[in-house]
Amino acid sequence: MEDTIFGKIIRHEIPSHIIYEDSDTLAFLDIKPISAGHTLVLPKKASRNLFDINEESAAALMRTIRIVTKAVKAVTNADGINVSINNESAAGQIIFHTHAHIIPRFKEDGLKNWNRDFSYKDGEAIDIAEKIRRNLL
Ligand code: 5GP
């Protein structure tokens, strides 16, 4: 896999505001935050996104997300936290090394996650649920 800017951050070759580090994961402040405390958490082992991450890295990622999310909430006094992972450019991914965004949210902060103007036609939900079940690996 090609190296990314996050590879350089993992190797401490370029500076970042590191929040947490263990043998498998790293958390640091996003350089262009949505709000104060916006933190990125990533597994050190390179993977592009959730489509190719292995189970061990995914578990390590979730462990660190849990730890860091609680600290970010405590420090920012956020009313809530979004944890999001962008997978592929159509979903907003810019850096192709798996990472989760931990974003402090506040009542009335005006941020909109996404529109919900889609609805299933008759039978469509049953159909897609069945297809997805058949594709679980
Ligand atoms: P994506 O859109 O891939 O999910 O998010 C990538 C994130 O990485 C963006 O929010 C962007 O601000 C952040 N980012 C990109 N380059 C750097 C960097 O060099 N340092 C830090 N700390 N964050 C970065």
mmCIF file with all atom_site columns, C-alpha atoms and ligand atoms in Angstrom:
data_model
loop_
_atom_site.group_PDB
_atom_site.id
_atom_site.type_symbol
_atom_site.label_atom_id
_atom_site.label_alt_id
_atom_site.label_comp_id
_atom_site.label_asym_id
_atom_site.label_entity_id
_atom_site.label_seq_id
_atom_site.pdbx_PDB_ins_code
_atom_site.Cartn_x
_atom_site.Cartn_y
_atom_site.Cartn_z
_atom_site.occupancy
_atom_site.B_iso_or_equiv
_atom_site.pdbx_formal_charge
_atom_site.auth_seq_id
_atom_site.auth_comp_id
_atom_site.auth_asym_id
_atom_site.auth_atom_id
_atom_site.pdbx_PDB_model_num
ATOM   1   C CA  . MET A 1 1   ? 0.000   0.000   0.000  1.00 0.00 ? 1   MET A CA  1
ATOM   2   C CA  . GLU A 1 2   ? 1.204   3.517   -0.789 1.00 0.00 ? 2   GLU A CA  1
ATOM   3   C CA  . ASP A 1 3   ? 2.417   5.611   2.127  1.00 0.00 ? 3   ASP A CA  1
ATOM   4   C CA  . THR A 1 4   ? 0.263   8.571   3.174  1.00 0.00 ? 4   THR A CA  1
ATOM   5   C CA  . ILE A 1 5   ? 0.754   11.666  5.301  1.00 0.00 ? 5   ILE A CA  1
ATOM   6   C CA  . PHE A 1 6   ? -0.610  9.601   8.194  1.00 0.00 ? 6   PHE A CA  1
ATOM   7   C CA  . GLY A 1 7   ? 2.263   7.139   7.743  1.00 0.00 ? 7   GLY A CA  1
ATOM   8   C CA  . LYS A 1 8   ? 4.623   10.066  8.351  1.00 0.00 ? 8   LYS A CA  1
ATOM   9   C CA  . ILE A 1 9   ? 2.654   11.089  11.450 1.00 0.00 ? 9   ILE A CA  1
ATOM   10  C CA  . ILE A 1 10  ? 2.753   7.500   12.769 1.00 0.00 ? 10  ILE A CA  1
ATOM   11  C CA  . ARG A 1 11  ? 6.538   7.453   12.308 1.00 0.00 ? 11  ARG A CA  1
ATOM   12  C CA  . HIS A 1 12  ? 6.786   10.877  13.985 1.00 0.00 ? 12  HIS A CA  1
ATOM   13  C CA  . GLU A 1 13  ? 8.422   12.271  10.840 1.00 0.00 ? 13  GLU A CA  1
ATOM   14  C CA  . ILE A 1 14  ? 6.054   15.240  10.808 1.00 0.00 ? 14  ILE A CA  1
ATOM   15  C CA  . PRO A 1 15  ? 4.570   16.957  13.852 1.00 0.00 ? 15  PRO A CA  1
ATOM   16  C CA  . SER A 1 16  ? 1.032   16.532  15.135 1.00 0.00 ? 16  SER A CA  1
ATOM   17  C CA  . HIS A 1 17  ? -0.767  17.105  18.397 1.00 0.00 ? 17  HIS A CA  1
ATOM   18  C CA  . ILE A 1 18  ? -0.713  13.537  19.626 1.00 0.00 ? 18  ILE A CA  1
ATOM   19  C CA  . ILE A 1 19  ? -3.440  12.657  22.093 1.00 0.00 ? 19  ILE A CA  1
ATOM   20  C CA  . TYR A 1 20  ? -2.822  8.938   22.580 1.00 0.00 ? 20  TYR A CA  1
ATOM   21  C CA  . GLU A 1 21  ? -0.453  6.275   21.323 1.00 0.00 ? 21  GLU A CA  1
ATOM   22  C CA  . ASP A 1 22  ? -0.038  2.567   21.893 1.00 0.00 ? 22  ASP A CA  1
ATOM   23  C CA  . SER A 1 23  ? 1.614   -0.188  19.878 1.00 0.00 ? 23  SER A CA  1
ATOM   24  C CA  . ASP A 1 24  ? -1.330  -0.547  17.480 1.00 0.00 ? 24  ASP A CA  1
ATOM   25  C CA  . THR A 1 25  ? -3.010  2.871   17.293 1.00 0.00 ? 25  THR A CA  1
ATOM   26  C CA  . LEU A 1 26  ? -2.443  6.617   17.305 1.00 0.00 ? 26  LEU A CA  1
ATOM   27  C CA  . ALA A 1 27  ? -4.785  9.539   17.980 1.00 0.00 ? 27  ALA A CA  1
ATOM   28  C CA  . PHE A 1 28  ? -4.015  13.160  17.123 1.00 0.00 ? 28  PHE A CA  1
ATOM   29  C CA  . LEU A 1 29  ? -5.836  16.437  16.475 1.00 0.00 ? 29  LEU A CA  1
ATOM   30  C CA  . ASP A 1 30  ? -7.199  17.008  12.978 1.00 0.00 ? 30  ASP A CA  1
ATOM   31  C CA  . ILE A 1 31  ? -5.295  19.842  11.296 1.00 0.00 ? 31  ILE A CA  1
ATOM   32  C CA  . LYS A 1 32  ? -8.546  21.326  9.906  1.00 0.00 ? 32  LYS A CA  1
ATOM   33  C CA  . PRO A 1 33  ? -11.025 20.706  12.702 1.00 0.00 ? 33  PRO A CA  1
ATOM   34  C CA  . ILE A 1 34  ? -14.782 20.875  12.525 1.00 0.00 ? 34  ILE A CA  1
ATOM   35  C CA  . SER A 1 35  ? -14.706 21.967  16.152 1.00 0.00 ? 35  SER A CA  1
ATOM   36  C CA  . ALA A 1 36  ? -12.124 22.196  18.966 1.00 0.00 ? 36  ALA A CA  1
ATOM   37  C CA  . GLY A 1 37  ? -11.006 18.725  19.996 1.00 0.00 ? 37  GLY A CA  1
ATOM   38  C CA  . HIS A 1 38  ? -11.775 17.087  16.625 1.00 0.00 ? 38  HIS A CA  1
ATOM   39  C CA  . THR A 1 39  ? -9.458  14.079  16.813 1.00 0.00 ? 39  THR A CA  1
ATOM   40  C CA  . LEU A 1 40  ? -8.412  11.395  14.359 1.00 0.00 ? 40  LEU A CA  1
ATOM   41  C CA  . VAL A 1 41  ? -7.803  7.830   15.507 1.00 0.00 ? 41  VAL A CA  1
ATOM   42  C CA  . LEU A 1 42  ? -6.015  5.337   13.317 1.00 0.00 ? 42  LEU A CA  1
ATOM   43  C CA  . PRO A 1 43  ? -4.527  1.881   13.364 1.00 0.00 ? 43  PRO A CA  1
ATOM   44  C CA  . LYS A 1 44  ? -0.764  1.948   12.780 1.00 0.00 ? 44  LYS A CA  1
ATOM   45  C CA  . LYS A 1 45  ? -0.870  -1.022  10.443 1.00 0.00 ? 45  LYS A CA  1
ATOM   46  C CA  . ALA A 1 46  ? -1.592  0.408   7.008  1.00 0.00 ? 46  ALA A CA  1
ATOM   47  C CA  . SER A 1 47  ? -4.968  -0.294  5.446  1.00 0.00 ? 47  SER A CA  1
ATOM   48  C CA  . ARG A 1 48  ? -6.902  1.811   2.969  1.00 0.00 ? 48  ARG A CA  1
ATOM   49  C CA  . ASN A 1 49  ? -10.221 1.817   4.812  1.00 0.00 ? 49  ASN A CA  1
ATOM   50  C CA  . LEU A 1 50  ? -12.815 -0.573  6.265  1.00 0.00 ? 50  LEU A CA  1
ATOM   51  C CA  . PHE A 1 51  ? -12.826 -2.570  3.039  1.00 0.00 ? 51  PHE A CA  1
ATOM   52  C CA  . ASP A 1 52  ? -9.381  -4.019  3.648  1.00 0.00 ? 52  ASP A CA  1
ATOM   53  C CA  . ILE A 1 53  ? -8.610  -3.510  7.363  1.00 0.00 ? 53  ILE A CA  1
ATOM   54  C CA  . ASN A 1 54  ? -7.984  -6.759  9.236  1.00 0.00 ? 54  ASN A CA  1
ATOM   55  C CA  . GLU A 1 55  ? -9.982  -7.777  12.283 1.00 0.00 ? 55  GLU A CA  1
ATOM   56  C CA  . GLU A 1 56  ? -7.146  -7.176  14.741 1.00 0.00 ? 56  GLU A CA  1
ATOM   57  C CA  . SER A 1 57  ? -6.547  -3.599  13.555 1.00 0.00 ? 57  SER A CA  1
ATOM   58  C CA  . ALA A 1 58  ? -10.284 -2.918  13.546 1.00 0.00 ? 58  ALA A CA  1
ATOM   59  C CA  . ALA A 1 59  ? -10.566 -4.120  17.142 1.00 0.00 ? 59  ALA A CA  1
ATOM   60  C CA  . ALA A 1 60  ? -7.575  -2.008  18.205 1.00 0.00 ? 60  ALA A CA  1
ATOM   61  C CA  . LEU A 1 61  ? -9.094  1.002   16.415 1.00 0.00 ? 61  LEU A CA  1
ATOM   62  C CA  . MET A 1 62  ? -12.383 0.601   18.279 1.00 0.00 ? 62  MET A CA  1
ATOM   63  C CA  . ARG A 1 63  ? -10.619 0.226   21.626 1.00 0.00 ? 63  ARG A CA  1
ATOM   64  C CA  . THR A 1 64  ? -8.822  3.516   21.133 1.00 0.00 ? 64  THR A CA  1
ATOM   65  C CA  . ILE A 1 65  ? -11.916 5.267   19.747 1.00 0.00 ? 65  ILE A CA  1
ATOM   66  C CA  . ARG A 1 66  ? -13.718 4.397   22.981 1.00 0.00 ? 66  ARG A CA  1
ATOM   67  C CA  . ILE A 1 67  ? -10.942 5.741   25.189 1.00 0.00 ? 67  ILE A CA  1
ATOM   68  C CA  . VAL A 1 68  ? -10.401 8.957   23.232 1.00 0.00 ? 68  VAL A CA  1
ATOM   69  C CA  . THR A 1 69  ? -14.105 9.717   22.672 1.00 0.00 ? 69  THR A CA  1
ATOM   70  C CA  . LYS A 1 70  ? -14.745 9.852   26.398 1.00 0.00 ? 70  LYS A CA  1
ATOM   71  C CA  . ALA A 1 71  ? -11.759 12.150  27.008 1.00 0.00 ? 71  ALA A CA  1
ATOM   72  C CA  . VAL A 1 72  ? -12.747 14.482  24.167 1.00 0.00 ? 72  VAL A CA  1
ATOM   73  C CA  . LYS A 1 73  ? -16.302 14.718  25.497 1.00 0.00 ? 73  LYS A CA  1
ATOM   74  C CA  . ALA A 1 74  ? -15.110 15.436  29.031 1.00 0.00 ? 74  ALA A CA  1
ATOM   75  C CA  . VAL A 1 75  ? -12.711 18.166  27.955 1.00 0.00 ? 75  VAL A CA  1
ATOM   76  C CA  . THR A 1 76  ? -14.919 19.919  25.407 1.00 0.00 ? 76  THR A CA  1
ATOM   77  C CA  . ASN A 1 77  ? -18.151 19.573  27.373 1.00 0.00 ? 77  ASN A CA  1
ATOM   78  C CA  . ALA A 1 78  ? -19.721 18.412  24.149 1.00 0.00 ? 78  ALA A CA  1
ATOM   79  C CA  . ASP A 1 79  ? -23.378 17.407  24.227 1.00 0.00 ? 79  ASP A CA  1
ATOM   80  C CA  . GLY A 1 80  ? -22.551 14.513  21.922 1.00 0.00 ? 80  GLY A CA  1
ATOM   81  C CA  . ILE A 1 81  ? -19.827 13.080  19.714 1.00 0.00 ? 81  ILE A CA  1
ATOM   82  C CA  . ASN A 1 82  ? -19.927 11.872  16.128 1.00 0.00 ? 82  ASN A CA  1
ATOM   83  C CA  . VAL A 1 83  ? -17.550 9.039   15.312 1.00 0.00 ? 83  VAL A CA  1
ATOM   84  C CA  . SER A 1 84  ? -17.261 8.628   11.602 1.00 0.00 ? 84  SER A CA  1
ATOM   85  C CA  . ILE A 1 85  ? -15.120 6.756   9.116  1.00 0.00 ? 85  ILE A CA  1
ATOM   86  C CA  . ASN A 1 86  ? -15.095 7.846   5.497  1.00 0.00 ? 86  ASN A CA  1
ATOM   87  C CA  . ASN A 1 87  ? -14.561 4.914   3.144  1.00 0.00 ? 87  ASN A CA  1
ATOM   88  C CA  . GLU A 1 88  ? -13.526 5.877   -0.425 1.00 0.00 ? 88  GLU A CA  1
ATOM   89  C CA  . SER A 1 89  ? -13.708 9.305   -2.002 1.00 0.00 ? 89  SER A CA  1
ATOM   90  C CA  . ALA A 1 90  ? -17.440 9.093   -2.741 1.00 0.00 ? 90  ALA A CA  1
ATOM   91  C CA  . ALA A 1 91  ? -17.877 8.991   1.050  1.00 0.00 ? 91  ALA A CA  1
ATOM   92  C CA  . GLY A 1 92  ? -15.492 11.903  1.625  1.00 0.00 ? 92  GLY A CA  1
ATOM   93  C CA  . GLN A 1 93  ? -12.248 10.001  2.209  1.00 0.00 ? 93  GLN A CA  1
ATOM   94  C CA  . ILE A 1 94  ? -9.209  12.076  1.303  1.00 0.00 ? 94  ILE A CA  1
ATOM   95  C CA  . ILE A 1 95  ? -6.414  10.252  3.130  1.00 0.00 ? 95  ILE A CA  1
ATOM   96  C CA  . PHE A 1 96  ? -6.293  6.578   2.230  1.00 0.00 ? 96  PHE A CA  1
ATOM   97  C CA  . HIS A 1 97  ? -5.140  5.176   5.546  1.00 0.00 ? 97  HIS A CA  1
ATOM   98  C CA  . THR A 1 98  ? -8.065  3.990   7.692  1.00 0.00 ? 98  THR A CA  1
ATOM   99  C CA  . HIS A 1 99  ? -9.006  6.562   10.318 1.00 0.00 ? 99  HIS A CA  1
ATOM   100 C CA  . ALA A 1 100 ? -11.961 7.577   12.444 1.00 0.00 ? 100 ALA A CA  1
ATOM   101 C CA  . HIS A 1 101 ? -13.039 11.156  13.115 1.00 0.00 ? 101 HIS A CA  1
ATOM   102 C CA  . ILE A 1 102 ? -14.095 11.981  16.669 1.00 0.00 ? 102 ILE A CA  1
ATOM   103 C CA  . ILE A 1 103 ? -16.112 15.174  16.394 1.00 0.00 ? 103 ILE A CA  1
ATOM   104 C CA  . PRO A 1 104 ? -17.527 17.063  19.386 1.00 0.00 ? 104 PRO A CA  1
ATOM   105 C CA  . ARG A 1 105 ? -21.133 18.129  18.797 1.00 0.00 ? 105 ARG A CA  1
ATOM   106 C CA  . PHE A 1 106 ? -23.261 20.713  20.550 1.00 0.00 ? 106 PHE A CA  1
ATOM   107 C CA  . LYS A 1 107 ? -26.989 21.273  20.658 1.00 0.00 ? 107 LYS A CA  1
ATOM   108 C CA  . GLU A 1 108 ? -27.841 23.880  18.032 1.00 0.00 ? 108 GLU A CA  1
ATOM   109 C CA  . ASP A 1 109 ? -24.349 23.738  16.473 1.00 0.00 ? 109 ASP A CA  1
ATOM   110 C CA  . GLY A 1 110 ? -26.066 23.845  13.087 1.00 0.00 ? 110 GLY A CA  1
ATOM   111 C CA  . LEU A 1 111 ? -24.049 20.972  11.622 1.00 0.00 ? 111 LEU A CA  1
ATOM   112 C CA  . LYS A 1 112 ? -26.106 18.616  9.523  1.00 0.00 ? 112 LYS A CA  1
ATOM   113 C CA  . ASN A 1 113 ? -24.923 15.043  9.082  1.00 0.00 ? 113 ASN A CA  1
ATOM   114 C CA  . TRP A 1 114 ? -26.938 14.137  6.031  1.00 0.00 ? 114 TRP A CA  1
ATOM   115 C CA  . ASN A 1 115 ? -30.378 14.471  4.527  1.00 0.00 ? 115 ASN A CA  1
ATOM   116 C CA  . ARG A 1 116 ? -32.990 11.817  5.141  1.00 0.00 ? 116 ARG A CA  1
ATOM   117 C CA  . ASP A 1 117 ? -35.229 12.299  2.163  1.00 0.00 ? 117 ASP A CA  1
ATOM   118 C CA  . PHE A 1 118 ? -34.976 8.707   0.899  1.00 0.00 ? 118 PHE A CA  1
ATOM   119 C CA  . SER A 1 119 ? -37.645 6.118   1.542  1.00 0.00 ? 119 SER A CA  1
ATOM   120 C CA  . TYR A 1 120 ? -38.039 2.503   0.436  1.00 0.00 ? 120 TYR A CA  1
ATOM   121 C CA  . LYS A 1 121 ? -40.635 1.474   -2.082 1.00 0.00 ? 121 LYS A CA  1
ATOM   122 C CA  . ASP A 1 122 ? -42.840 -1.528  -1.279 1.00 0.00 ? 122 ASP A CA  1
ATOM   123 C CA  . GLY A 1 123 ? -40.734 -4.667  -0.802 1.00 0.00 ? 123 GLY A CA  1
ATOM   124 C CA  . GLU A 1 124 ? -37.464 -2.841  -1.343 1.00 0.00 ? 124 GLU A CA  1
ATOM   125 C CA  . ALA A 1 125 ? -36.310 -3.008  2.303  1.00 0.00 ? 125 ALA A CA  1
ATOM   126 C CA  . ILE A 1 126 ? -37.003 -6.754  2.500  1.00 0.00 ? 126 ILE A CA  1
ATOM   127 C CA  . ASP A 1 127 ? -35.064 -7.269  -0.723 1.00 0.00 ? 127 ASP A CA  1
ATOM   128 C CA  . ILE A 1 128 ? -31.988 -5.251  0.191  1.00 0.00 ? 128 ILE A CA  1
ATOM   129 C CA  . ALA A 1 129 ? -31.848 -6.649  3.741  1.00 0.00 ? 129 ALA A CA  1
ATOM   130 C CA  . GLU A 1 130 ? -31.840 -10.167 2.295  1.00 0.00 ? 130 GLU A CA  1
ATOM   131 C CA  . LYS A 1 131 ? -29.127 -9.302  -0.252 1.00 0.00 ? 131 LYS A CA  1
ATOM   132 C CA  . ILE A 1 132 ? -26.914 -7.716  2.408  1.00 0.00 ? 132 ILE A CA  1
ATOM   133 C CA  . ARG A 1 133 ? -27.349 -10.735 4.714  1.00 0.00 ? 133 ARG A CA  1
ATOM   134 C CA  . ARG A 1 134 ? -26.204 -13.003 1.886  1.00 0.00 ? 134 ARG A CA  1
ATOM   135 C CA  . ASN A 1 135 ? -23.055 -10.894 1.411  1.00 0.00 ? 135 ASN A CA  1
ATOM   136 C CA  . LEU A 1 136 ? -21.859 -10.923 5.024  1.00 0.00 ? 136 LEU A CA  1
ATOM   137 C CA  . LEU A 1 137 ? -18.350 -12.377 5.190  1.00 0.00 ? 137 LEU A CA  1
HETATM 138 P P1  . 5GP B 2 .   ? -10.902 12.073  5.423  1.00 0.00 ? 1   5GP B P1  1
HETATM 139 O O1  . 5GP B 2 .   ? -11.668 13.043  4.582  1.00 0.00 ? 1   5GP B O1  1
HETATM 140 O O2  . 5GP B 2 .   ? -9.878  11.297  4.624  1.00 0.00 ? 1   5GP B O2  1
HETATM 141 O O3  . 5GP B 2 .   ? -11.794 11.195  6.248  1.00 0.00 ? 1   5GP B O3  1
HETATM 142 O O4  . 5GP B 2 .   ? -10.154 12.960  6.484  1.00 0.00 ? 1   5GP B O4  1
HETATM 143 C C1  . 5GP B 2 .   ? -8.808  13.271  6.459  1.00 0.00 ? 1   5GP B C1  1
HETATM 144 C C2  . 5GP B 2 .   ? -8.578  14.273  7.574  1.00 0.00 ? 1   5GP B C2  1
HETATM 145 O O5  . 5GP B 2 .   ? -7.203  14.387  7.774  1.00 0.00 ? 1   5GP B O5  1
HETATM 146 C C3  . 5GP B 2 .   ? -9.105  15.669  7.266  1.00 0.00 ? 1   5GP B C3  1
HETATM 147 O O6  . 5GP B 2 .   ? -10.080 16.033  8.238  1.00 0.00 ? 1   5GP B O6  1
HETATM 148 C C4  . 5GP B 2 .   ? -7.874  16.552  7.319  1.00 0.00 ? 1   5GP B C4  1
HETATM 149 O O7  . 5GP B 2 .   ? -8.109  17.800  7.928  1.00 0.00 ? 1   5GP B O7  1
HETATM 150 C C5  . 5GP B 2 .   ? -6.900  15.711  8.126  1.00 0.00 ? 1   5GP B C5  1
HETATM 151 N N1  . 5GP B 2 .   ? -5.500  15.937  7.770  1.00 0.00 ? 1   5GP B N1  1
HETATM 152 C C6  . 5GP B 2 .   ? -4.989  15.948  6.515  1.00 0.00 ? 1   5GP B C6  1
HETATM 153 N N2  . 5GP B 2 .   ? -3.660  16.155  6.564  1.00 0.00 ? 1   5GP B N2  1
HETATM 154 C C7  . 5GP B 2 .   ? -3.335  16.249  7.868  1.00 0.00 ? 1   5GP B C7  1
HETATM 155 C C8  . 5GP B 2 .   ? -2.099  16.468  8.546  1.00 0.00 ? 1   5GP B C8  1
HETATM 156 O O8  . 5GP B 2 .   ? -1.023  16.604  7.951  1.00 0.00 ? 1   5GP B O8  1
HETATM 157 N N3  . 5GP B 2 .   ? -2.137  16.526  9.901  1.00 0.00 ? 1   5GP B N3  1
HETATM 158 C C9  . 5GP B 2 .   ? -3.302  16.374  10.594 1.00 0.00 ? 1   5GP B C9  1
HETATM 159 N N4  . 5GP B 2 .   ? -3.225  16.451  11.929 1.00 0.00 ? 1   5GP B N4  1
HETATM 160 N N5  . 5GP B 2 .   ? -4.499  16.174  9.996  1.00 0.00 ? 1   5GP B N5  1
HETATM 161 C C10 . 5GP B 2 .   ? -4.506  16.117  8.637  1.00 0.00 ? 1   5GP B C10 1
#
